[in-house]
């Protein structure tokens, strides 16, 4: 048998690149130092009281334990189910309450989480996974391999790497691909070996398979799981006031990993008695709340408030990597089921204007046409000439007239509480109107947009951001895939699927680079999405919070504490 430390040649290449510069729509962010305030601050108001019920439990006493960690998250909350949506508010639920199977180390390699160990047969066709002993859900139900198989079965057509590995290397039936063994073991069975086998069940993919309770396992993937989230992580759900906050409390029966803490991998400790995720839509109010001690951590704020925060000795900063601002088409509805309409919009778009409006500061953005993050060895301009930041209004208008789409009505969503997406939507409204579309500009908050985008009958274009810093994260990005969530890309010619079939089988860096360049050129040719460019930002926290850093797990509640 081969232990979980095995790396095929391509896997070694992928991991090496991940360390150099990783990014994805989830948490693959390159580590950077935390900027500490120079003077020691007074404790914030949130560090004072111990939550009732924990004071007499000797397991949760000591200088690091206690208090309520109050976070202003990114976006509101419409669903608790991360197997249904990738909305950031829902992702915060998953990061706090649920656990995945394979987690991400600080160096961006794979590490144990629910799966404690894994090994492969000598022919690399059978992978056997063992989950941690003694795991229970927050309701006291034992967690077994059947729950893992049930979770993976629900995600079989949505988890990007899971679907890819099953489709390209697995047997036809999913029940033959993933099989339960004992209560603590399950297997992945392949027809041919691949370096990406363990990526199929890892957290480093869109719609990562976080283990959910039986009721959610049986929920159709097109529906959001009903009721409160029941996981097996270090915090359990406590309460939710829609539009205000949701909270979690320490799960006293949590069974931590025996492995050392390493990013989101290994042992995770709930030092806080409670965690509150607060919704404060006004960004100036968020900053004021941090400065007066009403909250401890703010994930987003506008660049124009950065100088104000830098003057506050009670504030520390956590660097974000560059994010890619993007626009997604609904590929199933007119007019953007027509490639001419998509091309017209892309060739007319004002990229620099949107990025400047998104950040308010020229130091916080850059033009970048690349499929994979600029500044990495994979940066490329393939296919972007006369398509990226071309601002070719005349050409766009002619395309629409030739296609009989001039004057077509479209629905464009505008989430005003998320500045990058709001900025991109504002510019889109101007550009789309100027090239001849009849724009139904629908103003809403981020949580509402997340719900709207889940129904393909309700929208034509929406804006968001994410990033791909490695070949793996780019290949497993959902919206590049045939019928991927949420744009339902149709791949009319079949070329995307043909390229990706070769991509996943690449044997060396030169072959991989050529395939990536080919796909990037095709991305622009077929106008799969609008790539706007990259922007930079920081998060801010009270200096009383210890354990924060930039990188996998660096800003999640587990392993953080009041100093």
Short mmCIF file of C-alpha atoms in Angstrom, two decimals, residues 184-562:
data_model
loop_
_atom_site.label_atom_id
_atom_site.label_comp_id
_atom_site.label_asym_id
_atom_site.label_seq_id
_atom_site.Cartn_x
_atom_site.Cartn_y
_atom_site.Cartn_z
CA UNK A 184 -14.67 4.48 10.01
CA UNK A 185 -13.43 3.65 6.50
CA UNK A 186 -14.50 4.28 2.92
CA UNK A 187 -12.84 3.78 -0.45
CA UNK A 188 -12.46 5.63 -3.73
CA UNK A 189 -12.18 3.26 -6.69
CA UNK A 190 -10.63 4.31 -10.00
CA UNK A 191 -10.34 2.76 -13.46
CA UNK A 192 -7.06 4.55 -14.14
CA UNK A 193 -4.67 6.41 -11.81
CA UNK A 194 -4.55 10.18 -11.46
CA UNK A 195 -2.48 12.65 -9.48
CA UNK A 196 -5.72 14.43 -8.56
CA UNK A 197 -7.38 11.53 -6.71
CA UNK A 198 -7.36 13.14 -3.26
CA UNK A 199 -8.41 16.50 -4.69
CA UNK A 200 -11.81 14.87 -5.31
CA UNK A 201 -12.60 14.99 -1.58
CA UNK A 202 -10.52 17.99 -0.48
CA UNK A 203 -11.62 21.44 0.68
CA UNK A 204 -9.70 23.03 -2.20
CA UNK A 205 -12.58 23.06 -4.67
CA UNK A 206 -15.85 24.81 -5.33
CA UNK A 207 -18.68 23.14 -3.39
CA UNK A 208 -16.22 21.31 -1.18
CA UNK A 209 -17.92 18.32 0.49
CA UNK A 210 -18.35 19.47 4.11
CA UNK A 211 -19.89 16.58 6.03
CA UNK A 212 -23.58 17.22 6.70
CA UNK A 213 -26.28 15.50 8.74
CA UNK A 214 -28.57 12.81 7.28
CA UNK A 215 -31.45 15.23 6.58
CA UNK A 216 -29.23 17.37 4.35
CA UNK A 217 -27.60 14.34 2.70
CA UNK A 218 -31.05 13.39 1.42
CA UNK A 219 -31.95 16.92 0.23
CA UNK A 220 -31.84 17.37 -3.56
CA UNK A 221 -28.78 19.40 -4.51
CA UNK A 222 -31.03 21.94 -6.23
CA UNK A 223 -32.60 22.77 -2.85
CA UNK A 224 -31.13 24.34 0.28
CA UNK A 225 -31.07 22.09 3.33
CA UNK A 226 -33.86 23.01 5.76
CA UNK A 227 -33.43 23.88 9.42
CA UNK A 228 -30.31 24.71 11.38
CA UNK A 229 -26.86 23.42 10.36
CA UNK A 230 -25.79 20.32 12.29
CA UNK A 231 -22.10 19.60 11.91
CA UNK A 232 -19.27 18.09 13.94
CA UNK A 233 -16.86 21.03 14.13
CA UNK A 234 -15.54 22.79 17.26
CA UNK A 235 -18.49 25.23 17.33
CA UNK A 236 -22.19 24.37 17.11
CA UNK A 237 -25.07 26.52 15.90
CA UNK A 238 -26.80 28.60 18.59
CA UNK A 239 -29.14 31.26 17.13
CA UNK A 240 -29.99 33.35 14.09
CA UNK A 241 -31.74 36.72 13.80
CA UNK A 242 -32.13 37.29 10.03
CA UNK A 243 -30.61 40.57 8.90
CA UNK A 244 -28.81 41.03 12.22
CA UNK A 245 -26.54 38.17 13.30
CA UNK A 246 -26.10 34.45 13.75
CA UNK A 247 -24.12 32.79 16.50
CA UNK A 248 -22.36 29.59 17.45
CA UNK A 249 -21.12 28.23 20.78
CA UNK A 250 -18.37 25.83 21.73
CA UNK A 251 -19.24 22.18 21.11
CA UNK A 252 -18.04 20.62 24.35
CA UNK A 253 -18.00 17.08 22.94
CA UNK A 254 -15.84 17.95 19.94
CA UNK A 255 -13.21 15.32 19.17
CA UNK A 256 -10.10 17.07 17.82
CA UNK A 257 -7.59 15.51 15.49
CA UNK A 258 -4.46 13.95 16.99
CA UNK A 259 -2.42 15.73 14.35
CA UNK A 260 -0.76 19.06 15.08
CA UNK A 261 -2.63 22.21 14.09
CA UNK A 262 -1.57 23.26 10.59
CA UNK A 263 -3.86 25.72 8.79
CA UNK A 264 -7.35 24.19 8.70
CA UNK A 265 -5.75 20.78 9.12
CA UNK A 266 -5.07 18.95 12.36
CA UNK A 267 -6.32 19.85 15.82
CA UNK A 268 -8.78 22.76 15.96
CA UNK A 269 -9.51 24.44 19.31
CA UNK A 270 -12.56 26.51 20.27
CA UNK A 271 -11.02 29.01 22.67
CA UNK A 272 -14.02 31.34 22.46
CA UNK A 273 -17.19 30.49 24.35
CA UNK A 274 -19.22 31.94 21.48
CA UNK A 275 -18.77 33.39 18.01
CA UNK A 276 -21.17 35.98 16.59
CA UNK A 277 -21.26 36.77 12.88
CA UNK A 278 -22.88 40.19 12.61
CA UNK A 279 -24.44 41.77 9.55
CA UNK A 280 -23.62 45.48 9.28
CA UNK A 281 -24.28 46.60 5.73
CA UNK A 282 -22.93 50.15 6.04
CA UNK A 283 -19.16 49.91 5.78
CA UNK A 284 -18.41 53.11 7.71
CA UNK A 285 -20.54 51.80 10.58
CA UNK A 286 -18.53 48.56 10.52
CA UNK A 287 -15.29 50.44 11.03
CA UNK A 288 -16.75 52.59 13.79
CA UNK A 289 -18.00 49.45 15.57
CA UNK A 290 -14.49 47.99 15.48
CA UNK A 291 -12.90 51.14 16.83
CA UNK A 292 -15.25 51.44 19.81
CA UNK A 293 -15.01 47.74 20.68
CA UNK A 294 -18.51 46.67 19.67
CA UNK A 295 -16.99 44.10 17.28
CA UNK A 296 -13.58 42.46 17.14
CA UNK A 297 -13.01 41.76 13.47
CA UNK A 298 -14.14 43.34 10.18
CA UNK A 299 -13.64 41.33 7.01
CA UNK A 300 -14.40 44.11 4.50
CA UNK A 301 -14.21 47.88 4.48
CA UNK A 302 -13.59 50.50 1.77
CA UNK A 303 -10.05 51.61 0.96
CA UNK A 304 -10.83 55.23 1.86
CA UNK A 305 -11.19 54.20 5.53
CA UNK A 306 -7.80 52.49 5.66
CA UNK A 307 -5.87 55.60 6.79
CA UNK A 308 -8.38 56.15 9.61
CA UNK A 309 -7.80 52.60 10.85
CA UNK A 310 -4.03 52.82 10.50
CA UNK A 311 -4.01 55.71 12.96
CA UNK A 312 -5.72 53.52 15.56
CA UNK A 313 -3.17 51.72 17.75
CA UNK A 314 -5.80 49.22 18.82
CA UNK A 315 -6.17 47.76 15.32
CA UNK A 316 -4.19 45.06 13.50
CA UNK A 317 -4.39 44.22 9.79
CA UNK A 318 -4.48 40.94 7.89
CA UNK A 319 -3.47 41.10 4.24
CA UNK A 320 -5.69 39.61 1.55
CA UNK A 321 -4.13 38.30 -1.67
CA UNK A 322 -5.30 39.83 -4.95
CA UNK A 323 -8.86 38.93 -5.87
CA UNK A 324 -10.14 38.78 -9.42
CA UNK A 325 -13.24 40.86 -10.13
CA UNK A 326 -15.48 39.07 -12.63
CA UNK A 327 -18.87 39.01 -14.31
CA UNK A 328 -20.89 35.85 -14.91
CA UNK A 329 -23.32 35.28 -17.75
CA UNK A 330 -26.42 33.14 -17.56
CA UNK A 331 -25.61 30.81 -20.45
CA UNK A 332 -29.11 29.32 -20.61
CA UNK A 333 -31.18 32.46 -21.37
CA UNK A 334 -31.18 34.91 -24.28
CA UNK A 335 -29.29 37.00 -25.10
CA UNK A 336 -26.16 35.53 -23.45
CA UNK A 337 -26.78 32.01 -24.67
CA UNK A 338 -25.49 33.59 -27.88
CA UNK A 339 -21.71 33.95 -28.04
CA UNK A 340 -22.00 37.16 -30.09
CA UNK A 341 -23.81 38.90 -27.22
CA UNK A 342 -21.17 37.77 -24.71
CA UNK A 343 -18.32 38.85 -26.97
CA UNK A 344 -19.91 42.26 -27.54
CA UNK A 345 -20.16 42.98 -23.81
CA UNK A 346 -16.61 41.80 -23.08
CA UNK A 347 -15.04 43.86 -25.89
CA UNK A 348 -16.84 47.04 -24.77
CA UNK A 349 -16.25 46.78 -21.03
CA UNK A 350 -14.44 49.53 -19.11
CA UNK A 351 -12.15 47.38 -16.95
CA UNK A 352 -10.00 50.10 -15.42
CA UNK A 353 -13.02 52.24 -14.57
CA UNK A 354 -14.66 49.36 -12.69
CA UNK A 355 -11.49 48.51 -10.75
CA UNK A 356 -10.90 52.11 -9.73
CA UNK A 357 -14.48 52.45 -8.57
CA UNK A 358 -14.23 49.16 -6.68
CA UNK A 359 -11.22 50.24 -4.63
CA UNK A 360 -11.14 54.04 -4.64
CA UNK A 361 -7.35 53.95 -4.81
CA UNK A 362 -5.12 53.22 -7.81
CA UNK A 363 -2.66 51.43 -5.51
CA UNK A 364 -5.22 48.71 -4.84
CA UNK A 365 -5.93 47.37 -8.34
CA UNK A 366 -4.27 46.27 -11.57
CA UNK A 367 -5.40 45.22 -15.02
CA UNK A 368 -4.93 41.48 -15.45
CA UNK A 369 -6.35 39.43 -18.36
CA UNK A 370 -4.85 36.17 -17.10
CA UNK A 371 -6.77 32.99 -16.33
CA UNK A 372 -4.38 32.38 -13.41
CA UNK A 373 -3.29 35.16 -11.08
CA UNK A 374 -0.92 37.80 -12.45
CA UNK A 375 2.51 37.78 -10.87
CA UNK A 376 2.70 33.98 -10.91
CA UNK A 377 4.64 31.86 -13.38
CA UNK A 378 1.30 31.06 -15.04
CA UNK A 379 0.42 34.64 -15.95
CA UNK A 380 -0.63 34.92 -19.60
CA UNK A 381 -2.30 37.26 -22.10
CA UNK A 382 -3.38 34.44 -24.42
CA UNK A 383 -6.58 35.27 -26.28
CA UNK A 384 -7.03 38.70 -24.70
CA UNK A 385 -5.90 40.94 -27.57
CA UNK A 386 -8.77 43.16 -28.78
CA UNK A 387 -11.02 41.50 -26.18
CA UNK A 388 -9.73 42.58 -22.78
CA UNK A 389 -10.08 46.27 -21.84
CA UNK A 390 -10.65 46.99 -25.53
CA UNK A 391 -13.51 49.48 -24.94
CA UNK A 392 -14.63 48.86 -28.51
CA UNK A 393 -18.17 50.23 -28.41
CA UNK A 394 -18.61 50.47 -32.17
CA UNK A 395 -17.57 46.85 -32.69
CA UNK A 396 -19.86 45.70 -29.89
CA UNK A 397 -22.87 47.56 -31.29
CA UNK A 398 -22.27 46.09 -34.74
CA UNK A 399 -22.03 42.57 -33.32
CA UNK A 400 -25.37 42.94 -31.56
CA UNK A 401 -27.06 44.36 -34.65
CA UNK A 402 -25.69 41.59 -36.86
CA UNK A 403 -26.97 38.99 -34.37
CA UNK A 404 -30.39 40.66 -34.12
CA UNK A 405 -29.87 41.28 -30.39
CA UNK A 406 -29.64 45.08 -30.33
CA UNK A 407 -32.22 46.41 -27.85
CA UNK A 408 -32.66 43.06 -26.06
CA UNK A 409 -33.76 43.31 -22.42
CA UNK A 410 -31.43 41.91 -19.74
CA UNK A 411 -31.53 41.64 -15.95
CA UNK A 412 -28.41 42.91 -14.16
CA UNK A 413 -28.15 42.55 -10.37
CA UNK A 414 -26.43 45.14 -8.16
CA UNK A 415 -25.47 44.10 -4.59
CA UNK A 416 -24.94 47.53 -3.07
CA UNK A 417 -23.52 46.22 0.23
CA UNK A 418 -20.46 44.67 -1.48
CA UNK A 419 -18.43 47.47 -3.03
CA UNK A 420 -16.38 45.50 -5.61
CA UNK A 421 -19.46 43.85 -7.12
CA UNK A 422 -21.49 47.06 -6.81
CA UNK A 423 -18.78 48.96 -8.69
CA UNK A 424 -18.60 46.37 -11.46
CA UNK A 425 -22.40 46.37 -11.80
CA UNK A 426 -22.51 50.16 -11.98
CA UNK A 427 -20.06 50.16 -14.87
CA UNK A 428 -21.86 47.25 -16.51
CA UNK A 429 -25.10 49.20 -16.48
CA UNK A 430 -23.43 52.07 -18.33
CA UNK A 431 -21.65 49.84 -20.86
CA UNK A 432 -24.64 47.59 -21.57
CA UNK A 433 -26.90 50.58 -22.07
CA UNK A 434 -24.40 52.32 -24.35
CA UNK A 435 -24.06 49.29 -26.65
CA UNK A 436 -27.82 48.96 -27.02
CA UNK A 437 -29.22 46.65 -24.35
CA UNK A 438 -32.41 47.45 -22.41
CA UNK A 439 -31.10 47.02 -18.84
CA UNK A 440 -33.33 46.02 -15.94
CA UNK A 441 -31.02 47.13 -13.14
CA UNK A 442 -32.09 45.33 -9.95
CA UNK A 443 -30.68 46.77 -6.71
CA UNK A 444 -30.41 44.34 -3.80
CA UNK A 445 -28.08 43.15 -1.05
CA UNK A 446 -25.52 40.37 -1.42
CA UNK A 447 -27.61 37.74 0.32
CA UNK A 448 -30.52 38.43 -2.03
CA UNK A 449 -28.25 38.23 -5.07
CA UNK A 450 -27.03 34.85 -3.82
CA UNK A 451 -30.62 33.63 -3.74
CA UNK A 452 -31.49 35.17 -7.12
CA UNK A 453 -28.49 33.67 -8.91
CA UNK A 454 -29.56 30.19 -7.77
CA UNK A 455 -32.59 30.47 -10.09
CA UNK A 456 -31.47 30.67 -13.74
CA UNK A 457 -34.82 32.19 -14.76
CA UNK A 458 -34.21 35.37 -12.73
CA UNK A 459 -31.01 36.92 -14.06
CA UNK A 460 -28.69 37.51 -17.03
CA UNK A 461 -25.52 38.97 -15.47
CA UNK A 462 -24.16 39.22 -11.92
CA UNK A 463 -20.78 40.23 -10.52
CA UNK A 464 -18.60 38.62 -7.88
CA UNK A 465 -14.93 37.96 -7.26
CA UNK A 466 -12.59 35.08 -6.55
CA UNK A 467 -9.30 33.94 -7.95
CA UNK A 468 -7.21 31.14 -9.36
CA UNK A 469 -3.57 31.08 -8.33
CA UNK A 470 -2.68 27.58 -9.49
CA UNK A 471 -3.45 25.23 -12.38
CA UNK A 472 -5.44 23.06 -9.97
CA UNK A 473 -7.65 25.89 -8.68
CA UNK A 474 -8.27 27.09 -12.23
CA UNK A 475 -9.13 23.61 -13.48
CA UNK A 476 -11.60 23.05 -10.64
CA UNK A 477 -13.30 26.45 -10.87
CA UNK A 478 -16.99 25.66 -11.21
CA UNK A 479 -17.95 28.35 -13.73
CA UNK A 480 -15.46 27.07 -16.32
CA UNK A 481 -17.14 23.67 -16.35
CA UNK A 482 -19.90 22.38 -18.60
CA UNK A 483 -23.18 23.11 -16.80
CA UNK A 484 -21.17 24.34 -13.82
CA UNK A 485 -22.83 26.21 -11.01
CA UNK A 486 -23.83 29.03 -11.15
CA UNK A 487 -23.57 30.22 -14.78
CA UNK A 488 -24.58 26.86 -16.34
CA UNK A 489 -21.97 27.18 -19.08
CA UNK A 490 -23.16 25.12 -22.06
CA UNK A 491 -19.90 24.43 -23.92
CA UNK A 492 -21.80 24.26 -27.21
CA UNK A 493 -18.76 23.14 -29.21
CA UNK A 494 -17.55 20.62 -26.60
CA UNK A 495 -14.09 22.18 -26.68
CA UNK A 496 -13.97 23.02 -22.96
CA UNK A 497 -14.58 19.39 -22.02
CA UNK A 498 -12.03 18.16 -24.55
CA UNK A 499 -9.36 20.56 -23.25
CA UNK A 500 -10.06 19.71 -19.61
CA UNK A 501 -9.85 15.99 -20.34
CA UNK A 502 -6.28 16.60 -21.55
CA UNK A 503 -5.57 19.07 -18.73
CA UNK A 504 -6.27 16.57 -15.97
CA UNK A 505 -3.94 14.06 -17.68
CA UNK A 506 -0.98 16.41 -18.25
CA UNK A 507 2.31 14.73 -17.37
CA UNK A 508 4.78 17.62 -17.18
CA UNK A 509 4.94 21.40 -16.80
CA UNK A 510 5.47 22.17 -20.48
CA UNK A 511 2.41 20.15 -21.47
CA UNK A 512 0.38 21.71 -18.67
CA UNK A 513 1.39 25.25 -19.65
CA UNK A 514 0.43 24.71 -23.29
CA UNK A 515 -2.98 23.37 -22.30
CA UNK A 516 -3.63 26.28 -19.93
CA UNK A 517 -2.75 28.79 -22.66
CA UNK A 518 -5.06 26.96 -25.05
CA UNK A 519 -7.95 27.08 -22.61
CA UNK A 520 -7.39 30.76 -21.80
CA UNK A 521 -7.55 31.61 -25.49
CA UNK A 522 -10.76 29.61 -25.75
CA UNK A 523 -12.19 31.34 -22.67
CA UNK A 524 -11.92 34.68 -24.50
CA UNK A 525 -13.09 33.25 -27.81
CA UNK A 526 -16.24 31.77 -26.27
CA UNK A 527 -16.56 34.64 -23.74
CA UNK A 528 -17.28 32.20 -20.92
CA UNK A 529 -17.09 35.02 -18.39
CA UNK A 530 -15.96 38.64 -18.04
CA UNK A 531 -12.51 38.97 -16.45
CA UNK A 532 -12.25 42.54 -15.13
CA UNK A 533 -8.94 42.55 -13.27
CA UNK A 534 -7.41 42.19 -9.82
CA UNK A 535 -7.88 44.20 -6.65
CA UNK A 536 -6.21 44.15 -3.24
CA UNK A 537 -7.59 44.65 0.26
CA UNK A 538 -7.00 44.15 3.96
CA UNK A 539 -9.05 42.91 6.87
CA UNK A 540 -8.94 44.60 10.26
CA UNK A 541 -9.22 43.30 13.81
CA UNK A 542 -8.78 44.40 17.38
CA UNK A 543 -5.21 43.91 18.51
CA UNK A 544 -6.67 42.03 21.47
CA UNK A 545 -7.36 39.08 19.16
CA UNK A 546 -4.53 36.56 19.03
CA UNK A 547 -3.74 33.90 16.45
CA UNK A 548 -4.77 35.77 13.29
CA UNK A 549 -2.64 35.46 10.14
CA UNK A 550 -2.99 35.50 6.37
CA UNK A 551 -3.32 32.03 4.90
CA UNK A 552 -5.41 28.86 5.26
CA UNK A 553 -7.31 28.98 8.55
CA UNK A 554 -5.73 32.29 9.49
CA UNK A 555 -8.95 34.24 9.93
CA UNK A 556 -11.37 31.48 10.99
CA UNK A 557 -12.66 31.39 14.60
CA UNK A 558 -10.95 28.13 15.59
CA UNK A 559 -7.54 28.54 17.28
CA UNK A 560 -8.08 32.30 17.82
CA UNK A 561 -8.32 33.82 21.31
CA UNK A 562 -8.33 37.05 23.28
#
